[in-house]
């Protein structure tokens, strides 16, 4: 296989490990202080996880451990959307396992969680792994969105592990996959299966974050990749001075990606879904806000600019949120009847007849393309696939119409030409930044030490991430500690709480304090491409979000 010069060079990169993981053999030390309990729903969670609830958060100290060096077979699964660094989680896991005992084996289940259900696995050897070290993508074993959630599936997992003599599984995934991994760990423990389950926090969206998990892997590289592209567009906009660029950014419900990219590039307008929800801003008001900035700049002769739109925005606009919730209920509750409708016209008519008057009005005022997108299939969790809704185009159309009105009544004397962009897939498989390469390798290495210590129901935790890698702290957090109960599909389910942008958090406050200036003036900054070789202040810096969040800790 032909590889690029950078790929070849990256094979030789040695990911940095926290000092404690560089020691030879480790033992666990339960963290002192409060027991690791969740903030809410304690009794209910205790009842749901009788075997894995209330375990302590743990850290490692150098010391001899026979248990860690025992020969064992381990399985690994990549779950959900790609995120830069996944290969290094597997590399770290492999290296730790082989270092502890060269006889141990690592099996990668192919294509995501369905791989274990189908007993479709490959043994990961040194030769198999080497071409994937420090590279982006999940192609080493593939990923998928099948959910492991029923007891029947858990039994199949146990059976497959027994056949392969696997005594531990590492699930690399987001909030839902780690929730399901914890339920699986509880099932294995309750049935004395002798199989432990350890999670690793993955997702570019950055929404798997809490006191114990400072950031999910992939967020660093993905945001730096998008920020490079946004910076390039900003420079083009400021050179040509003729377009407004509307840029939608991935991230599902959370606006962390849009916020981080805004802090890195200083665009004229950044919409934050969580703020829209908090202020109950309607679609009309959002359009007015955008138009007012375009008009102000245009009236001064600057007919160009950048607007960042988080992909989940549509779900947070109050009238559309209600509409989506009604659509979800109707489409799930009448799935059979809905699937029989022959085309979009029939679907729209059926929907119109079943929606409340307010939602019907919200639906009918949307352009047909957006109506169609709102009626597309839901994801396996029953959510609208926000990455497929062209919110940036919806806003452009509405802004264009409104500016024409403003022009007619003399409020706008400039011109409005636009371009639309959607950045998501461009960043999910980028070469991991040094930060993600190091972080992911440490997460995988650490995951082995957790399972090697006989722990189950834990998520691999590497903390103190704003400091240099050598000072990072390694340990494990029981997943139940990060859970609460939420209404899902008509009943209360234990889930890891999704972290949305906090409006009283430092990253949002940094945007809020500057956005008026960034709107009026042209203050773009140009982060440039991710650098892999050079001084640490260029190559190893964490995101602005992480730095701001950590500064007062
Ligand atoms: P995960 O939550 O699985 O990490 O997915 C992240 C993500 O990239 C979202 O930002 C995006 O909405 C979604 O995946 C797109 O999903 P798909 O890859 O199925 O198109």
Tab-separated table of N, CA, C and O in Angstrom, residues 214-315:
chain	number	residue	atom	x	y	z
A	214	UNK	N	-12.540	14.965	31.204
A	214	UNK	CA	-12.352	16.378	30.848
A	214	UNK	C	-12.703	16.659	29.394
A	214	UNK	O	-13.151	17.742	29.057
A	215	UNK	N	-12.489	15.689	28.542
A	215	UNK	CA	-12.861	15.838	27.125
A	215	UNK	C	-12.906	14.449	26.508
A	215	UNK	O	-12.193	13.545	26.944
A	216	UNK	N	-13.771	14.292	25.516
A	216	UNK	CA	-13.769	13.010	24.797
A	216	UNK	C	-12.706	13.115	23.699
A	216	UNK	O	-12.433	14.206	23.193
A	217	UNK	N	-12.142	11.981	23.338
A	217	UNK	CA	-11.096	12.075	22.320
A	217	UNK	C	-11.691	12.371	20.942
A	217	UNK	O	-12.844	12.065	20.675
A	218	UNK	N	-10.887	13.021	20.116
A	218	UNK	CA	-11.337	13.381	18.763
A	218	UNK	C	-11.770	14.834	18.665
A	218	UNK	O	-11.662	15.451	17.602
A	219	UNK	N	-12.247	15.400	19.778
A	219	UNK	CA	-12.711	16.788	19.773
A	219	UNK	C	-11.564	17.729	19.399
A	219	UNK	O	-11.743	18.669	18.624
A	220	UNK	N	-10.395	17.454	19.940
A	220	UNK	CA	-9.237	18.312	19.705
A	220	UNK	C	-8.903	18.375	18.211
A	220	UNK	O	-8.833	19.454	17.622
A	221	UNK	N	-8.730	17.202	17.608
A	221	UNK	CA	-8.327	17.171	16.193
A	221	UNK	C	-9.431	17.697	15.290
A	221	UNK	O	-9.170	18.454	14.346
A	222	UNK	N	-10.673	17.263	15.565
A	222	UNK	CA	-11.776	17.666	14.679
A	222	UNK	C	-11.932	19.182	14.703
A	222	UNK	O	-12.024	19.825	13.646
A	223	UNK	N	-11.917	19.789	15.887
A	223	UNK	CA	-12.120	21.244	15.936
A	223	UNK	C	-10.933	21.973	15.299
A	223	UNK	O	-11.115	23.004	14.648
A	224	UNK	N	-9.740	21.432	15.475
A	224	UNK	CA	-8.583	22.099	14.848
A	224	UNK	C	-8.676	21.994	13.320
A	224	UNK	O	-8.297	22.917	12.605
A	225	UNK	N	-9.176	20.870	12.852
A	225	UNK	CA	-9.325	20.714	11.394
A	225	UNK	C	-10.368	21.689	10.851
A	225	UNK	O	-10.144	22.368	9.845
A	226	UNK	N	-11.525	21.762	11.546
A	226	UNK	CA	-12.562	22.691	11.076
A	226	UNK	C	-12.069	24.136	11.194
A	226	UNK	O	-12.340	24.963	10.328
A	227	UNK	N	-11.353	24.430	12.281
A	227	UNK	CA	-10.893	25.811	12.491
A	227	UNK	C	-9.898	26.209	11.396
A	227	UNK	O	-9.874	27.355	10.953
A	228	UNK	N	-9.110	25.235	10.954
A	228	UNK	CA	-8.196	25.550	9.844
A	228	UNK	C	-9.021	25.961	8.617
A	228	UNK	O	-8.766	26.997	7.997
A	229	UNK	N	-10.053	25.142	8.314
A	229	UNK	CA	-10.871	25.420	7.122
A	229	UNK	C	-11.619	26.744	7.271
A	229	UNK	O	-11.708	27.538	6.330
A	230	UNK	N	-12.136	26.990	8.473
A	230	UNK	CA	-12.888	28.237	8.706
A	230	UNK	C	-11.943	29.436	8.568
A	230	UNK	O	-12.281	30.455	7.957
A	231	UNK	N	-10.736	29.292	9.110
A	231	UNK	CA	-9.748	30.367	8.985
A	231	UNK	C	-9.429	30.640	7.515
A	231	UNK	O	-9.325	31.794	7.088
A	232	UNK	N	-9.310	29.565	6.733
A	232	UNK	CA	-9.024	29.746	5.302
A	232	UNK	C	-10.171	30.482	4.608
A	232	UNK	O	-9.962	31.360	3.771
A	233	UNK	N	-11.403	30.094	4.987
A	233	UNK	CA	-12.564	30.754	4.380
A	233	UNK	C	-12.615	32.224	4.814
A	233	UNK	O	-12.925	33.111	4.022
A	234	UNK	N	-12.285	32.461	6.080
A	234	UNK	CA	-12.304	33.835	6.590
A	234	UNK	C	-11.336	34.706	5.778
A	234	UNK	O	-11.633	35.836	5.409
A	235	UNK	N	-10.182	34.125	5.489
A	235	UNK	CA	-9.182	34.899	4.740
A	235	UNK	C	-9.665	35.120	3.303
A	235	UNK	O	-9.461	36.197	2.738
A	236	UNK	N	-10.329	34.123	2.767
A	236	UNK	CA	-10.879	34.289	1.416
A	236	UNK	C	-11.961	35.369	1.430
A	236	UNK	O	-12.009	36.244	0.552
A	237	UNK	N	-12.817	35.321	2.460
A	237	UNK	CA	-13.900	36.307	2.558
A	237	UNK	C	-13.326	37.712	2.650
A	237	UNK	O	-13.799	38.643	1.994
A	238	UNK	N	-12.293	37.847	3.430
A	238	UNK	CA	-11.686	39.168	3.651
A	238	UNK	C	-10.857	39.611	2.447
A	238	UNK	O	-10.560	40.792	2.293
A	239	UNK	N	-10.503	38.661	1.581
A	239	UNK	CA	-9.760	39.015	0.369
A	239	UNK	C	-10.724	39.426	-0.742
A	239	UNK	O	-10.578	40.473	-1.359
A	240	UNK	N	-11.738	38.581	-0.955
A	240	UNK	CA	-12.676	38.833	-2.056
A	240	UNK	C	-13.736	39.871	-1.667
A	240	UNK	O	-14.249	40.590	-2.516
A	241	UNK	N	-14.053	39.911	-0.411
A	241	UNK	CA	-15.029	40.850	0.160
A	241	UNK	C	-16.371	40.825	-0.576
A	241	UNK	O	-16.978	41.863	-0.819
A	242	UNK	N	-16.829	39.618	-0.933
A	242	UNK	CA	-18.111	39.585	-1.649
A	242	UNK	C	-19.093	38.521	-1.156
A	242	UNK	O	-20.208	38.467	-1.634
A	243	UNK	N	-18.658	37.662	-0.250
A	243	UNK	CA	-19.592	36.599	0.185
A	243	UNK	C	-19.792	36.575	1.692
A	243	UNK	O	-18.842	36.779	2.457
A	244	UNK	N	-20.992	36.216	2.076
A	244	UNK	CA	-21.244	35.762	3.450
A	244	UNK	C	-21.217	34.233	3.406
A	244	UNK	O	-21.913	33.620	2.585
A	245	UNK	N	-20.395	33.647	4.264
A	245	UNK	CA	-20.274	32.182	4.308
A	245	UNK	C	-21.057	31.659	5.508
A	245	UNK	O	-20.789	32.066	6.644
A	246	UNK	N	-21.999	30.794	5.245
A	246	UNK	CA	-22.768	30.145	6.319
A	246	UNK	C	-22.188	28.737	6.486
A	246	UNK	O	-22.233	27.924	5.550
A	247	UNK	N	-21.626	28.469	7.652
A	247	UNK	CA	-20.902	27.202	7.858
A	247	UNK	C	-21.574	26.399	8.966
A	247	UNK	O	-21.584	26.812	10.137
A	248	UNK	N	-22.154	25.277	8.584
A	248	UNK	CA	-22.732	24.387	9.610
A	248	UNK	C	-21.628	23.449	10.099
A	248	UNK	O	-20.807	22.982	9.301
A	249	UNK	N	-21.622	23.213	11.400
A	249	UNK	CA	-20.603	22.351	11.999
A	249	UNK	C	-21.247	21.197	12.733
A	249	UNK	O	-22.240	21.389	13.454
A	250	UNK	N	-20.647	20.026	12.592
A	250	UNK	CA	-21.164	18.839	13.290
A	250	UNK	C	-21.152	19.021	14.795
A	250	UNK	O	-20.549	19.964	15.300
A	251	UNK	N	-21.745	18.066	15.470
A	251	UNK	CA	-21.714	18.125	16.938
A	251	UNK	C	-22.991	17.645	17.592
A	251	UNK	O	-23.134	17.742	18.810
A	252	UNK	N	-23.962	17.171	16.774
A	252	UNK	CA	-25.277	16.780	17.312
A	252	UNK	C	-25.886	17.918	18.111
A	252	UNK	O	-25.753	19.071	17.736
A	253	UNK	N	-26.487	17.583	19.273
A	253	UNK	CA	-27.204	18.607	20.038
A	253	UNK	C	-26.272	19.666	20.597
A	253	UNK	O	-26.644	20.832	20.734
A	254	UNK	N	-25.073	19.262	20.988
A	254	UNK	CA	-24.190	20.198	21.687
A	254	UNK	C	-23.477	21.135	20.712
A	254	UNK	O	-23.128	20.735	19.611
A	255	UNK	N	-23.247	22.364	21.162
A	255	UNK	CA	-22.563	23.353	20.301
A	255	UNK	C	-21.088	23.497	20.645
A	255	UNK	O	-20.467	24.504	20.301
A	256	UNK	N	-20.496	22.501	21.331
A	256	UNK	CA	-19.086	22.635	21.723
A	256	UNK	C	-18.178	22.876	20.511
A	256	UNK	O	-17.233	23.663	20.585
A	257	UNK	N	-18.453	22.162	19.404
A	257	UNK	CA	-17.572	22.301	18.236
A	257	UNK	C	-17.664	23.717	17.673
A	257	UNK	O	-16.643	24.366	17.418
A	258	UNK	N	-18.892	24.214	17.521
A	258	UNK	CA	-19.060	25.570	16.980
A	258	UNK	C	-18.393	26.588	17.907
A	258	UNK	O	-17.713	27.517	17.452
A	259	UNK	N	-18.560	26.401	19.203
A	259	UNK	CA	-17.993	27.345	20.167
A	259	UNK	C	-16.462	27.335	20.097
A	259	UNK	O	-15.823	28.395	20.029
A	260	UNK	N	-15.874	26.157	20.092
A	260	UNK	CA	-14.405	26.066	20.030
A	260	UNK	C	-13.889	26.692	18.732
A	260	UNK	O	-12.909	27.442	18.742
A	261	UNK	N	-14.557	26.385	17.621
A	261	UNK	CA	-14.107	26.938	16.330
A	261	UNK	C	-14.239	28.459	16.344
A	261	UNK	O	-13.407	29.161	15.766
A	262	UNK	N	-15.278	28.962	16.998
A	262	UNK	CA	-15.451	30.424	17.083
A	262	UNK	C	-14.304	31.036	17.878
A	262	UNK	O	-13.737	32.055	17.495
A	263	UNK	N	-13.950	30.400	18.984
A	263	UNK	CA	-12.863	30.946	19.801
A	263	UNK	C	-11.543	30.924	19.024
A	263	UNK	O	-10.689	31.783	19.203
A	264	UNK	N	-11.406	29.933	18.162
A	264	UNK	CA	-10.152	29.835	17.399
A	264	UNK	C	-10.095	30.783	16.206
A	264	UNK	O	-9.015	31.110	15.741
A	265	UNK	N	-11.269	31.188	15.669
A	265	UNK	CA	-11.232	31.932	14.397
A	265	UNK	C	-11.916	33.299	14.442
A	265	UNK	O	-11.772	34.072	13.521
A	266	UNK	N	-12.731	33.582	15.462
A	266	UNK	CA	-13.406	34.880	15.628
A	266	UNK	C	-14.282	35.283	14.435
A	266	UNK	O	-14.066	36.335	13.810
A	267	UNK	N	-15.259	34.455	14.104
A	267	UNK	CA	-16.157	34.798	12.994
A	267	UNK	C	-17.106	35.931	13.397
A	267	UNK	O	-17.164	36.308	14.568
A	268	UNK	N	-17.882	36.445	12.431
A	268	UNK	CA	-18.780	37.570	12.751
A	268	UNK	C	-19.988	37.123	13.561
A	268	UNK	O	-20.467	37.865	14.422
A	269	UNK	N	-20.484	35.935	13.267
A	269	UNK	CA	-21.692	35.461	13.965
A	269	UNK	C	-21.484	33.992	14.347
A	269	UNK	O	-21.045	33.189	13.517
A	270	UNK	N	-21.777	33.655	15.597
A	270	UNK	CA	-21.775	32.250	16.019
A	270	UNK	C	-23.077	31.994	16.755
A	270	UNK	O	-23.366	32.662	17.750
A	271	UNK	N	-23.844	31.059	16.257
A	271	UNK	CA	-25.080	30.702	16.959
A	271	UNK	C	-24.757	29.562	17.917
A	271	UNK	O	-23.993	28.655	17.573
A	272	UNK	N	-25.307	29.620	19.104
A	272	UNK	CA	-25.103	28.568	20.101
A	272	UNK	C	-26.481	28.028	20.468
A	272	UNK	O	-27.325	28.752	21.012
A	273	UNK	N	-26.708	26.754	20.155
A	273	UNK	CA	-28.051	26.178	20.330
A	273	UNK	C	-28.539	26.307	21.766
A	273	UNK	O	-29.717	26.600	22.018
A	274	UNK	N	-27.640	26.072	22.718
A	274	UNK	CA	-28.039	26.087	24.130
A	274	UNK	C	-28.533	27.474	24.536
A	274	UNK	O	-29.441	27.609	25.351
A	275	UNK	N	-27.955	28.515	23.940
A	275	UNK	CA	-28.382	29.883	24.245
A	275	UNK	C	-29.749	30.157	23.603
A	275	UNK	O	-30.613	30.808	24.195
A	276	UNK	N	-29.920	29.643	22.403
A	276	UNK	CA	-31.206	29.802	21.715
A	276	UNK	C	-32.312	29.182	22.564
A	276	UNK	O	-33.388	29.750	22.760
A	277	UNK	N	-32.008	28.005	23.114
A	277	UNK	CA	-33.023	27.338	23.947
A	277	UNK	C	-33.272	28.132	25.237
A	277	UNK	O	-34.424	28.367	25.620
A	278	UNK	N	-32.192	28.541	25.869
A	278	UNK	CA	-32.316	29.276	27.127
A	278	UNK	C	-33.164	30.539	26.934
A	278	UNK	O	-34.041	30.855	27.738
A	279	UNK	N	-32.920	31.249	25.846
A	279	UNK	CA	-33.648	32.509	25.613
A	279	UNK	C	-34.940	32.296	24.844
A	279	UNK	O	-35.618	33.264	24.511
A	280	UNK	N	-35.228	31.034	24.517
A	280	UNK	CA	-36.427	30.723	23.731
A	280	UNK	C	-36.503	31.595	22.476
A	280	UNK	O	-37.551	32.177	22.141
A	281	UNK	N	-35.385	31.714	21.798
A	281	UNK	CA	-35.323	32.545	20.588
A	281	UNK	C	-36.025	31.815	19.436
A	281	UNK	O	-35.711	30.659	19.152
A	282	UNK	N	-36.925	32.518	18.767
A	282	UNK	CA	-37.644	31.867	17.660
A	282	UNK	C	-36.801	31.940	16.386
A	282	UNK	O	-35.831	32.704	16.307
A	283	UNK	N	-37.226	31.188	15.375
A	283	UNK	CA	-36.517	31.194	14.095
A	283	UNK	C	-36.493	32.606	13.518
A	283	UNK	O	-35.470	33.080	13.009
A	284	UNK	N	-37.610	33.290	13.611
A	284	UNK	CA	-37.685	34.673	13.103
A	284	UNK	C	-36.696	35.589	13.793
A	284	UNK	O	-36.068	36.431	13.152
A	285	UNK	N	-36.571	35.405	15.094
A	285	UNK	CA	-35.634	36.258	15.843
A	285	UNK	C	-34.183	35.950	15.462
A	285	UNK	O	-33.354	36.854	15.390
A	286	UNK	N	-33.885	34.668	15.225
A	286	UNK	CA	-32.520	34.309	14.794
A	286	UNK	C	-32.215	34.990	13.454
A	286	UNK	O	-31.143	35.565	13.245
A	287	UNK	N	-33.197	34.914	12.555
A	287	UNK	CA	-33.004	35.515	11.227
A	287	UNK	C	-32.811	37.028	11.374
A	287	UNK	O	-31.924	37.635	10.740
A	288	UNK	N	-33.588	37.646	12.239
A	288	UNK	CA	-33.444	39.101	12.478
A	288	UNK	C	-32.050	39.441	12.983
A	288	UNK	O	-31.445	40.429	12.568
A	289	UNK	N	-31.570	38.599	13.926
A	289	UNK	CA	-30.242	38.834	14.511
A	289	UNK	C	-29.164	38.773	13.431
A	289	UNK	O	-28.307	39.663	13.318
A	290	UNK	N	-29.237	37.731	12.596
A	290	UNK	CA	-28.227	37.603	11.529
A	290	UNK	C	-28.330	38.799	10.576
A	290	UNK	O	-27.326	39.426	10.207
A	291	UNK	N	-29.578	39.120	10.191
A	291	UNK	CA	-29.765	40.225	9.224
A	291	UNK	C	-29.261	41.545	9.794
A	291	UNK	O	-28.696	42.366	9.066
A	292	UNK	N	-29.444	41.748	11.094
A	292	UNK	CA	-29.035	43.042	11.655
A	292	UNK	C	-27.514	43.207	11.542
A	292	UNK	O	-27.019	44.297	11.257
A	293	UNK	N	-26.783	42.106	11.724
A	293	UNK	CA	-25.318	42.202	11.610
A	293	UNK	C	-24.896	42.368	10.149
A	293	UNK	O	-24.032	43.189	9.823
A	294	UNK	N	-25.544	41.595	9.282
A	294	UNK	CA	-25.212	41.734	7.846
A	294	UNK	C	-25.509	43.165	7.390
A	294	UNK	O	-24.720	43.795	6.664
A	295	UNK	N	-26.643	43.708	7.844
A	295	UNK	CA	-27.038	45.065	7.424
A	295	UNK	C	-26.062	46.092	7.976
A	295	UNK	O	-25.609	46.986	7.258
A	296	UNK	N	-25.682	45.932	9.233
A	296	UNK	CA	-24.777	46.917	9.822
A	296	UNK	C	-23.434	46.934	9.084
A	296	UNK	O	-22.899	47.995	8.762
A	297	UNK	N	-22.922	45.719	8.818
A	297	UNK	CA	-21.639	45.660	8.089
A	297	UNK	C	-21.831	46.162	6.653
A	297	UNK	O	-21.011	46.931	6.140
A	298	UNK	N	-22.913	45.729	6.015
A	298	UNK	CA	-23.172	46.099	4.615
A	298	UNK	C	-23.347	47.607	4.472
A	298	UNK	O	-22.855	48.216	3.512
A	299	UNK	N	-24.026	48.224	5.429
A	299	UNK	CA	-24.259	49.667	5.345
A	299	UNK	C	-22.943	50.441	5.477
A	299	UNK	O	-22.864	51.594	5.094
A	300	UNK	N	-21.925	49.752	6.036
A	300	UNK	CA	-20.604	50.391	6.144
A	300	UNK	C	-19.670	49.912	5.029
A	300	UNK	O	-18.467	50.127	5.080
A	301	UNK	N	-20.224	49.156	4.093
A	301	UNK	CA	-19.419	48.743	2.931
A	301	UNK	C	-18.765	47.382	3.059
A	301	UNK	O	-18.021	46.969	2.176
A	302	UNK	N	-18.996	46.653	4.153
A	302	UNK	CA	-18.414	45.307	4.295
A	302	UNK	C	-19.482	44.256	3.984
A	302	UNK	O	-20.235	43.845	4.866
A	303	UNK	N	-19.523	43.849	2.732
A	303	UNK	CA	-20.554	42.895	2.320
A	303	UNK	C	-20.036	41.463	2.370
A	303	UNK	O	-20.175	40.690	1.427
A	304	UNK	N	-19.396	41.133	3.460
A	304	UNK	CA	-18.878	39.768	3.611
A	304	UNK	C	-18.840	39.424	5.094
A	304	UNK	O	-18.880	40.310	5.950
A	305	UNK	N	-18.745	38.143	5.341
A	305	UNK	CA	-18.672	37.720	6.738
A	305	UNK	C	-18.819	36.220	6.873
A	305	UNK	O	-18.937	35.486	5.882
A	306	UNK	N	-18.770	35.743	8.110
A	306	UNK	CA	-18.872	34.312	8.413
A	306	UNK	C	-19.925	34.085	9.485
A	306	UNK	O	-19.945	34.811	10.486
A	307	UNK	N	-20.741	33.085	9.273
A	307	UNK	CA	-21.743	32.688	10.278
A	307	UNK	C	-21.512	31.223	10.615
A	307	UNK	O	-21.506	30.377	9.721
A	308	UNK	N	-21.297	30.892	11.879
A	308	UNK	CA	-21.163	29.484	12.288
A	308	UNK	C	-22.496	29.002	12.850
A	308	UNK	O	-23.101	29.659	13.709
A	309	UNK	N	-22.911	27.840	12.365
A	309	UNK	CA	-24.212	27.289	12.746
A	309	UNK	C	-24.003	25.884	13.314
A	309	UNK	O	-23.568	24.987	12.581
A	310	UNK	N	-24.277	25.643	14.588
A	310	UNK	CA	-24.129	24.271	15.101
A	310	UNK	C	-25.198	23.370	14.484
A	310	UNK	O	-26.340	23.806	14.292
A	311	UNK	N	-24.833	22.125	14.185
A	311	UNK	CA	-25.794	21.284	13.435
A	311	UNK	C	-27.070	20.978	14.212
A	311	UNK	O	-28.106	20.719	13.631
A	312	UNK	N	-26.987	21.056	15.541
A	312	UNK	CA	-28.186	20.732	16.322
A	312	UNK	C	-29.137	21.899	16.502
A	312	UNK	O	-30.205	21.748	17.104
A	313	UNK	N	-28.778	23.075	15.960
A	313	UNK	CA	-29.568	24.296	16.201
A	313	UNK	C	-31.065	24.075	16.008
A	313	UNK	O	-31.882	24.474	16.847
A	314	UNK	N	-31.391	23.427	14.911
A	314	UNK	CA	-32.802	23.262	14.543
A	314	UNK	C	-33.628	22.658	15.683
A	314	UNK	O	-34.769	23.023	15.888
A	315	UNK	N	-32.997	21.755	16.431
A	315	UNK	CA	-33.719	21.067	17.523
A	315	UNK	C	-33.961	21.974	18.728
A	315	UNK	O	-34.691	21.601	19.633
